[in-house]
Amino acid sequence: MTASGAPAPEPVADEPATPSMTARTLRRLRAALVTGSLLTGALCLLVSGRAHSGTDAVGGRAAPALLRAEAAYGALADAQRVAVHGFLQGTVVLGGLGDQYQNDIAAINQNLAELAGYNVAGPAGTSDLQLVEGLVVAYNAEIEQAAADYQQTGELTRALPALWYATLQYREISGALDRLRTQGRATLAAQRGSAWLAGTTDLLFLVPFVLVLVLFARTQFVLRRRFRRRSSTWLTAAVLALAAAVLWCGQSLHTSHGHLRSALDGPFVEAVTLAQQQAGRSAAAAGEDLFAVVAQACPAASRSCGTGLTAPPPGPAAGGTAEGGRRPGQAVAEFTDGVAEADAASSRRAAVVTLLALAAAAASARALNPRIDEYRFGGR
Amino acid sequence: MRQQRRTALRLLLVLTLLAASASCLGGPSDRSVLTVLTPWTAGAEQEAFQAVIDAFEADNPGITVHASPTRALDQVLRAGVQKGEEPDLAVMANPGALRSYAQQQVLVPLDGFRDGALGRGLVELLESDYDPQWYRLGQAGTEHPYAVVVKASVKSLIWYDRRQLDARSIDSWEGLVGVGRSMVRRGETPWCLAVADPPNSGWPGTDWIEDILLHQSGADAYTAWVDGRLKWTSPQVSAAWQEWGRSVTAQGAVYGGPLTALLTSYGEGAYPLFTAPPGCHLGHGALVTPDPAARTGPLPGEDYDFVPFPDLGPVSAPVSAPAPAPAYEVSGDLVAMFRDSPGAEKFMAFLASRKAQRIWPQHQPEAAFSANRTVTQALSREAPGSIAGRINGLLASPATLCFDASDSMPSTMAAAFNHAVLDYLNDPAQLPAILTGLDRAQADAYPQPTRSSVCPASSPSSPSSSPPSPSTAARPR
């Protein structure tokens, strides 16, 4: 226990230090403990901040950007499926391109706008993104031209050139989106591999924490030897506060990483897979219908009137949901929840660690101030 | 003990410094990076432009040039300018677009460089080494030069299957038409034609019509038409359409028929010219390319060759008209600067230099040419008998060079022209309605009278060079 009103103790025989030496030692220990506690807390916050940035980069930008690219690709494939099917069935003549087609075009534009907002594409990706944005406008114009040609003449042959030009642009957009998706996967993998998300950076605050613990032990040793204090409540409180800060920090980081990992390995992968499956089915159906349209317009001509189209292999049915009735949107929602939990853990962490580290520093100072005060009128 | 404490404190200090430096990694680079928006996304053109860039970077180690290729260059550039995120430089095939950006004052004039000496040297080079029409093309109808022609193409070429045809039989329009008809009678297909090239499908047909108009009605009528002063329903323009129709819309005249021409990608249009037996024997335009998947490539000069586009008889019977001087339709890719910087200025100056202008023709000797007269003359002397040497000879000759008409028209007019070609191939009987529609588009597209520089002023090449009569001139509404 502290005894602020007690007289200055006599130096013990085995440590013949002068009072001024002891005061200097105590001041140095106090400075080291306060600094060490604050440094440990600061490093906790640094690692926490970096991990939070990493979580944000992965879960808040890279992964959602990839999902937006997948969604844009899926909407494009569906737009092509719906449009070509409308031409094949002749529904374009009376019903126009239909709501589904317009919704798909709107979804493409919305996903591209969000993808641009994530700003993860880099110079080459930005160029591809601009290309896609430009080509989608041209694609839609060609499809609408084909519909107008069909409606004016009622002849599929008259609509075919514009429909084919739209298809050529559809292929080009698909290629650019493929590049964006590939780049998105690479960016995601690189950011997931960041050291700040690997847990090894915990050493940055664990090492100073151990050093500060040694300093605490040394301080306790000095207090016991020179002031015959078996234990100090404030010192114990400081140790406990700092240990709590470090434990909270480590545990919280671990929890945060776990949430992110689970979200990425589970719902995210599922969302990407479902989106790709759905886009694949739409693209296959569009290809089958387009081949039928071309075959209908130029049945006798060789080489499919220069389109180079060949009969597509039979594929699965188009549209609808994947096996098990899951839709990409459900998996995306689960992924978003997982990232939000990881983010919430990060937010709480900063406040708790700051408070505990400050408390540890204050308690450290409080533990030694009375002893130092005893030398107030002595030499330095 | 004291030593241990010092060690511990030092360790803490080191950790602090490490932690601080971890957040401060990276720093600015002295290297200047330029972005050039280009339409060349793949193949020989992309490689050739990269070779130009490589040569520049070798001479300027502190500058990196990043080519940003996009097929939707117009859309990307327009969006970038609107958002204030324009590239440092951009390539434009359309002088109309250059004119538009110059009028918006988003381009850096070549005579307004920060490095005045470099700018003056560049302008002097353009004036001394380039024909005046190339220089005026870069002026985009303004007082200042804005662009450098990085690559030129000659469009007035008829490519033919040399194994089957003799050049003398097709060196006149009558001969060309006669050869086509006799081939059709024999069950062969004379013409290769492919017009699919979204978002500008139809342009290969516009080149045909422009060439016919130029060689039938002369450069003055051509210029008046580009400037919106000659109506689409005028006898000159209407005759050009009909002449083209006689060549390509007749039964069996084009490979696969009109629908195949409409659906085949432009780059693949000449593939049948090189098959055995050939699917078609004649092609029009700047270049023909064989199928890269073919086992053996055709030999230039032996398997295929070209003749310059022949003159046609004038629309109305001439009154002892003098023999016209040769005229060729050309096109060029213009590089203009949107963001001024020392690196961009150096790159522009380099692009105009003789050294840079030689690089592209060396990579694509039959398809790409220089607008630099000194370079063209040198290249024509180096290989006088080759296809490339002879095309260089056309460029270096005193012939009238007229810039691609549709590229020089306002963008809405050019788009309508492209689409009209598609409509015409689909249904030639609709020509009167198509031309009337183009007249309407013309009235909207030219709110103010323009004077382009597609052909040199007071051109001598005018087979029927009477200026358009008031009855045929367009009246802006």
mmCIF file of C-alpha atoms in Angstrom, chain A residues 62 66 70 178 180-190 268 272 276:
data_model
loop_
_atom_site.group_PDB
_atom_site.id
_atom_site.type_symbol
_atom_site.label_atom_id
_atom_site.label_comp_id
_atom_site.label_asym_id
_atom_site.label_seq_id
_atom_site.Cartn_x
_atom_site.Cartn_y
_atom_site.Cartn_z
ATOM 1 C CA ALA A 62 -12.103 -4.570 -53.571
ATOM 2 C CA LEU A 66 -15.628 -7.340 -57.975
ATOM 3 C CA GLU A 70 -19.868 -9.541 -61.871
ATOM 4 C CA ASP A 178 -13.542 -9.836 -68.130
ATOM 5 C CA LEU A 180 -11.921 -5.779 -65.007
ATOM 6 C CA ARG A 181 -13.000 -8.934 -63.201
ATOM 7 C CA THR A 182 -9.578 -10.512 -63.572
ATOM 8 C CA GLN A 183 -7.967 -7.368 -62.285
ATOM 9 C CA GLY A 184 -10.494 -7.198 -59.460
ATOM 10 C CA ARG A 185 -9.652 -10.745 -58.382
ATOM 11 C CA ALA A 186 -5.935 -9.935 -58.462
ATOM 12 C CA THR A 187 -6.458 -6.771 -56.419
ATOM 13 C CA LEU A 188 -8.559 -8.645 -53.897
ATOM 14 C CA ALA A 189 -5.990 -11.421 -53.554
ATOM 15 C CA ALA A 190 -3.185 -8.891 -53.102
ATOM 16 C CA PHE A 268 -18.693 -13.658 -51.173
ATOM 17 C CA VAL A 272 -19.567 -14.534 -57.273
ATOM 18 C CA GLN A 276 -21.189 -16.222 -62.901
#
